[in-house]
XYZ file of C-alpha atoms in Angstrom:
394
model
C -51.836 -43.081 -49.956
C -50.180 -44.806 -46.999
C -46.581 -45.407 -46.004
C -44.485 -46.356 -42.993
C -43.761 -42.675 -42.306
C -47.475 -41.970 -42.104
C -47.796 -44.354 -39.176
C -46.110 -41.874 -36.848
C -46.286 -38.218 -35.795
C -44.387 -35.189 -37.079
C -41.013 -34.443 -35.428
C -41.711 -32.452 -32.232
C -38.728 -30.074 -32.329
C -39.597 -28.513 -35.731
C -43.240 -28.351 -34.649
C -42.300 -26.419 -31.508
C -40.096 -24.020 -33.453
C -43.144 -22.946 -35.450
C -44.434 -21.323 -32.254
C -41.652 -18.758 -32.725
C -42.913 -17.665 -36.155
C -43.861 -13.998 -36.121
C -42.854 -13.509 -32.468
C -40.266 -10.858 -31.631
C -38.256 -10.687 -28.427
C -36.765 -7.510 -27.028
C -33.013 -7.317 -26.297
C -33.725 -6.894 -22.592
C -36.026 -9.963 -22.565
C -34.696 -12.463 -25.107
C -36.133 -15.904 -25.740
C -35.038 -18.568 -23.270
C -34.952 -21.704 -25.404
C -35.271 -24.834 -23.278
C -36.650 -27.070 -26.010
C -33.714 -29.076 -27.355
C -30.759 -30.944 -25.868
C -28.054 -29.739 -28.205
C -24.793 -27.959 -27.337
C -24.884 -24.423 -28.678
C -21.120 -23.956 -28.542
C -18.728 -25.464 -31.117
C -16.176 -28.153 -30.249
C -13.140 -26.988 -28.263
C -10.597 -25.096 -30.335
C -8.056 -27.915 -30.215
C -10.604 -30.313 -31.713
C -11.575 -27.785 -34.370
C -7.908 -27.621 -35.388
C -7.762 -31.414 -35.605
C -10.860 -31.345 -37.832
C -9.329 -28.711 -40.099
C -6.172 -30.772 -40.478
C -8.176 -33.943 -41.151
C -9.857 -32.255 -44.101
C -6.481 -32.256 -45.862
C -6.311 -36.054 -45.689
C -7.802 -37.651 -48.837
C -9.068 -40.586 -46.750
C -11.412 -38.217 -44.921
C -13.474 -37.818 -48.070
C -13.860 -41.497 -48.944
C -16.133 -44.318 -47.821
C -14.826 -46.104 -44.779
C -15.544 -49.522 -43.251
C -19.266 -49.995 -42.666
C -18.876 -50.776 -38.952
C -16.460 -47.919 -38.378
C -12.786 -47.033 -38.516
C -10.716 -49.787 -36.842
C -8.667 -47.234 -34.916
C -11.802 -45.645 -33.419
C -13.290 -49.013 -32.502
C -10.025 -49.980 -30.801
C -9.750 -46.691 -28.916
C -13.403 -46.814 -27.877
C -12.999 -50.405 -26.680
C -10.096 -49.315 -24.482
C -12.041 -46.324 -23.158
C -15.174 -48.395 -22.465
C -13.157 -51.134 -20.767
C -11.521 -48.595 -18.484
C -14.750 -46.790 -17.643
C -16.639 -49.962 -16.732
C -13.625 -51.912 -15.425
C -14.622 -54.788 -17.713
C -13.219 -56.000 -21.034
C -14.845 -54.815 -24.269
C -13.492 -55.879 -27.656
C -13.432 -53.809 -30.857
C -15.542 -56.454 -32.625
C -18.295 -55.757 -30.072
C -18.537 -52.153 -31.335
C -20.182 -50.630 -34.400
C -19.841 -46.940 -35.230
C -22.996 -45.259 -36.516
C -24.074 -41.896 -37.890
C -25.250 -40.684 -34.499
C -27.110 -42.409 -31.686
C -30.467 -42.164 -33.457
C -29.039 -44.371 -36.192
C -27.602 -46.665 -33.542
C -31.170 -47.202 -32.350
C -32.765 -47.570 -35.779
C -30.066 -50.042 -36.830
C -30.572 -52.017 -33.630
C -34.330 -52.240 -34.190
C -33.839 -53.228 -37.843
C -31.457 -56.017 -36.821
C -33.617 -57.218 -33.936
C -37.276 -56.848 -34.856
C -39.808 -57.602 -37.542
C -43.208 -56.048 -38.129
C -45.562 -56.947 -35.294
C -42.824 -57.508 -32.736
C -42.881 -55.537 -29.491
C -40.457 -53.370 -27.535
C -41.190 -52.255 -23.977
C -40.280 -48.652 -23.216
C -40.928 -46.345 -20.274
C -43.349 -43.443 -20.566
C -42.454 -40.616 -20.989
C -40.335 -41.824 -23.899
C -37.808 -40.192 -26.207
C -39.988 -39.310 -29.195
C -37.524 -40.437 -31.896
C -37.491 -43.927 -30.360
C -41.259 -44.094 -30.658
C -41.161 -42.737 -34.211
C -38.615 -45.379 -35.233
C -40.737 -48.193 -33.804
C -43.835 -46.870 -35.558
C -42.080 -46.664 -38.916
C -40.667 -50.176 -38.467
C -44.048 -51.730 -37.767
C -42.876 -52.549 -34.228
C -45.355 -52.143 -31.379
C -44.237 -49.884 -28.533
C -45.522 -51.317 -25.242
C -45.779 -48.336 -22.856
C -44.437 -48.948 -19.352
C -45.829 -46.579 -16.728
C -43.504 -45.108 -14.100
C -43.883 -44.260 -10.451
C -43.830 -40.774 -8.962
C -40.026 -41.041 -8.833
C -40.009 -41.580 -12.623
C -38.163 -44.878 -12.251
C -39.239 -47.980 -14.197
C -40.361 -51.082 -12.305
C -39.086 -54.515 -13.430
C -42.305 -56.125 -12.215
C -44.386 -53.878 -14.458
C -42.050 -54.645 -17.349
C -42.438 -58.357 -16.663
C -46.226 -58.052 -16.859
C -45.891 -56.545 -20.355
C -43.772 -59.348 -21.827
C -45.518 -61.383 -24.519
C -44.373 -63.958 -27.105
C -43.758 -61.047 -29.519
C -41.562 -59.044 -27.126
C -37.994 -58.637 -28.371
C -36.497 -56.016 -26.067
C -36.806 -53.641 -23.137
C -35.532 -50.129 -23.810
C -34.130 -47.821 -21.125
C -32.375 -44.442 -21.245
C -30.084 -43.435 -18.387
C -29.526 -40.621 -17.609
C -33.005 -40.279 -18.979
C -34.316 -38.211 -21.835
C -36.795 -36.594 -21.247
C -36.892 -36.669 -17.431
C -33.201 -36.358 -16.538
C -33.530 -39.131 -13.953
C -30.485 -41.361 -13.408
C -31.324 -45.036 -12.933
C -29.575 -46.703 -9.956
C -27.095 -49.490 -10.847
C -29.146 -52.045 -8.907
C -32.245 -51.177 -10.929
C -30.390 -51.582 -14.229
C -29.049 -54.904 -12.959
C -32.600 -56.053 -12.197
C -33.688 -55.210 -15.731
C -30.672 -57.058 -17.124
C -31.656 -60.184 -15.191
C -35.277 -59.837 -16.330
C -34.254 -59.562 -19.974
C -31.727 -62.405 -19.728
C -34.191 -64.730 -18.002
C -36.798 -64.140 -20.723
C -34.435 -64.319 -23.672
C -34.861 -60.627 -24.470
C -32.437 -57.837 -25.274
C -31.954 -54.981 -22.826
C -31.220 -51.852 -24.872
C -29.742 -48.996 -22.825
C -29.303 -45.633 -24.501
C -26.368 -43.955 -22.724
C -26.213 -40.761 -24.767
C -25.914 -38.673 -21.582
C -23.644 -41.026 -19.653
C -20.727 -38.591 -19.613
C -22.830 -36.099 -17.633
C -23.950 -38.498 -14.897
C -23.773 -36.811 -11.499
C -22.436 -39.837 -9.607
C -18.810 -40.828 -9.211
C -19.385 -44.595 -9.139
C -19.782 -46.677 -12.326
C -23.257 -46.192 -13.746
C -23.783 -49.969 -13.805
C -21.924 -53.275 -13.587
C -23.555 -54.976 -16.562
C -20.377 -55.430 -18.591
C -19.009 -57.526 -15.742
C -21.767 -60.084 -16.205
C -20.893 -63.347 -17.930
C -21.850 -63.240 -21.623
C -23.202 -59.723 -21.235
C -23.376 -59.304 -24.989
C -25.994 -62.046 -25.289
C -28.448 -59.741 -23.494
C -27.185 -56.163 -23.356
C -27.075 -53.661 -26.224
C -25.609 -50.278 -25.329
C -26.062 -47.160 -27.440
C -23.764 -44.134 -27.206
C -23.253 -40.716 -28.754
C -20.254 -38.436 -29.153
C -22.537 -35.536 -30.109
C -23.095 -34.039 -26.679
C -19.768 -35.082 -25.154
C -17.550 -33.371 -27.742
C -20.076 -30.807 -29.062
C -20.157 -32.362 -32.530
C -23.851 -32.975 -33.142
C -23.583 -32.097 -36.825
C -20.866 -34.692 -37.427
C -23.182 -37.596 -36.560
C -21.057 -40.089 -34.675
C -22.519 -42.731 -32.353
C -21.908 -46.334 -31.388
C -23.507 -49.688 -30.617
C -21.986 -52.153 -28.142
C -23.312 -55.667 -28.693
C -22.562 -59.228 -29.716
C -20.347 -59.450 -32.810
C -22.850 -61.729 -34.599
C -25.617 -59.239 -33.930
C -23.452 -56.451 -35.344
C -23.138 -58.456 -38.556
C -26.890 -57.927 -38.932
C -26.509 -54.261 -38.036
C -23.919 -53.990 -40.804
C -26.559 -54.863 -43.406
C -28.694 -51.949 -42.274
C -25.817 -49.479 -42.136
C -24.572 -50.484 -45.570
C -27.953 -49.685 -47.112
C -28.403 -46.318 -45.374
C -25.315 -44.196 -44.738
C -22.815 -46.921 -45.807
C -20.510 -45.575 -43.105
C -20.535 -42.906 -40.432
C -18.861 -39.643 -41.548
C -15.091 -40.112 -41.444
C -14.431 -36.606 -40.118
C -16.675 -37.274 -37.141
C -14.989 -40.610 -36.456
C -11.496 -39.116 -36.636
C -12.586 -36.318 -34.312
C -14.196 -38.720 -31.853
C -11.048 -40.822 -31.653
C -8.910 -37.747 -30.986
C -11.383 -36.607 -28.358
C -11.244 -39.948 -26.559
C -7.462 -39.699 -26.409
C -7.091 -36.020 -25.558
C -10.226 -34.453 -24.068
C -10.658 -36.355 -20.812
C -9.978 -33.339 -18.599
C -12.000 -31.017 -20.836
C -14.952 -33.416 -20.735
C -14.709 -33.588 -16.944
C -15.067 -29.796 -16.860
C -18.109 -29.976 -19.134
C -19.652 -32.583 -16.852
C -19.117 -30.362 -13.815
C -20.670 -27.425 -15.652
C -23.813 -29.505 -16.311
C -23.892 -30.598 -12.673
C -23.706 -26.925 -11.663
C -26.625 -26.087 -13.966
C -28.609 -28.926 -12.448
C -27.870 -27.434 -9.031
C -29.089 -24.056 -10.288
C -32.405 -25.632 -11.268
C -32.745 -27.055 -7.765
C -31.645 -23.782 -6.147
C -34.119 -21.584 -8.003
C -37.058 -23.971 -8.163
C -38.516 -23.164 -4.713
C -39.974 -19.924 -6.084
C -41.875 -22.067 -8.593
C -42.806 -24.656 -5.986
C -44.429 -21.844 -4.013
C -46.648 -21.226 -7.039
C -47.695 -24.882 -7.349
C -45.052 -26.161 -9.772
C -43.327 -29.463 -9.008
C -39.829 -30.619 -9.917
C -40.475 -34.303 -10.555
C -37.078 -35.210 -12.026
C -33.755 -33.529 -12.825
C -30.320 -34.616 -14.039
C -27.841 -34.516 -16.916
C -29.476 -32.306 -19.585
C -33.102 -32.308 -18.449
C -35.699 -31.559 -15.821
C -39.294 -32.808 -15.795
C -41.722 -30.354 -14.206
C -45.458 -30.231 -13.601
C -47.461 -27.005 -13.700
C -50.454 -25.809 -11.616
C -52.616 -24.286 -14.356
C -56.066 -25.186 -15.612
C -55.080 -25.510 -19.264
C -53.094 -28.453 -20.589
C -49.356 -28.214 -21.246
C -49.757 -28.518 -25.004
C -52.003 -25.434 -25.016
C -49.809 -23.543 -22.581
C -46.548 -24.161 -24.467
C -47.254 -21.642 -27.300
C -48.515 -19.135 -24.699
C -45.233 -19.478 -22.795
C -43.444 -18.235 -25.923
C -45.565 -15.132 -26.377
C -46.239 -14.255 -22.729
C -43.059 -15.434 -20.962
C -40.470 -15.679 -23.728
C -39.800 -19.324 -22.842
C -39.804 -22.299 -25.228
C -40.543 -25.661 -23.588
C -41.821 -28.975 -24.927
C -45.080 -30.256 -23.431
C -45.268 -33.787 -22.055
C -47.714 -34.785 -24.780
C -44.739 -34.954 -27.163
C -43.285 -37.768 -25.052
C -46.394 -39.785 -24.208
C -49.139 -41.843 -25.845
C -52.181 -39.899 -26.970
C -54.633 -39.604 -24.104
C -52.105 -40.297 -21.327
C -53.651 -38.693 -18.216
C -50.285 -37.308 -17.072
C -49.505 -35.476 -20.307
C -51.551 -32.300 -19.658
C -49.622 -31.516 -16.471
C -45.940 -31.644 -17.455
C -43.118 -30.082 -19.465
C -39.578 -31.114 -20.336
C -36.911 -28.519 -19.507
C -33.700 -28.910 -21.552
C -31.362 -26.672 -19.550
C -27.938 -27.580 -20.936
C -27.609 -24.378 -22.976
C -28.756 -21.971 -20.270
C -26.318 -20.788 -17.612
C -27.169 -20.128 -13.978
C -28.270 -16.563 -14.725
C -30.584 -17.787 -17.474
C -31.974 -20.497 -15.218
C -32.751 -17.914 -12.529
C -34.485 -15.728 -15.128
C -36.447 -18.719 -16.466
C -37.843 -19.531 -13.031
C -38.661 -15.854 -12.396
C -40.651 -15.642 -15.614
C -42.660 -18.778 -14.851
C -43.269 -17.704 -11.256
C -44.754 -14.417 -12.482
C -47.488 -16.095 -14.546
C -50.996 -15.500 -13.188
C -52.959 -17.865 -15.405
C -56.073 -19.641 -14.039
C -55.162 -22.515 -11.755
C -56.432 -26.070 -11.995
C -59.428 -26.553 -9.711
C -59.868 -22.838 -9.163
């Protein structure tokens, strides 16, 4: 038996959770779970009250427009236009059931079996899984020590079957924020070769900089080249309500509509109503959440020297994630289950974000620190620093 799903690997998060089976943690040394980028807290109380009230509206329980509620698309267009200081129209927006669906719908509308998409390594595993199950070839793009992609390397990977270049900024899994000039260079590369530049901006609201993250919406006919993906899940703590968005050319979104109509039909109405209210009312609250994430990033940087002294390296950090390399003889995929039992720490090894056999995979882990406060981050680094496992080359 063969199927499209059998062309790809099992979801990494559920696989990692199996390492917890049968393991108990004492109250004075609980598990520190750094495996998944998901807010543990519920939405703010005011938004919960809006949700409860929305449940009384009969429209909440019905199908809605395939491309999203008009009021949300209008509000999001206004918000996006203000953020980027460039005009965005409602007909350039589609609302999806989360950002993962935004990506799968984009690939379905853009690619056929045998086409190619260039993506940096390490990649977000669900992107790779989607490409596999669509019969689309993922062309791995290696990064430098700074974990930034190089337009020249991307250019060398372009073939007649290439349809798009995919970037994530701030990045999942490395946390690295791509400079505006670099994103502009990729936009020009894609435009000059008739490709789409897909930028997943799920973590945009937690960017550490104060300047606009890029100027791409100010470019003439930006929607002929650029496709932006967005998520409300992290910003408003509503991961279970599955609300995301695609920003693209209106004609392209007509193709996206075909995909959406045959999968979810529409994004959940409750999530859309909540997202619209959040855009209108949670600006200050979201700014506080952003600062909290910036503070947690600073805690990683503050406490990492004790790990650096033991041979660990902080290769990238930002938004929700850090990318670290370890000094031990065993590979990260073998060490990850041992970290659970011997250190009470759950991390994902780099092999879950890289092609099989990538020489960098044995050395690295992703640290998803958004749900651990400064005290937990200090404890996490203490636990790793105390490990006395055999070192590489010893």
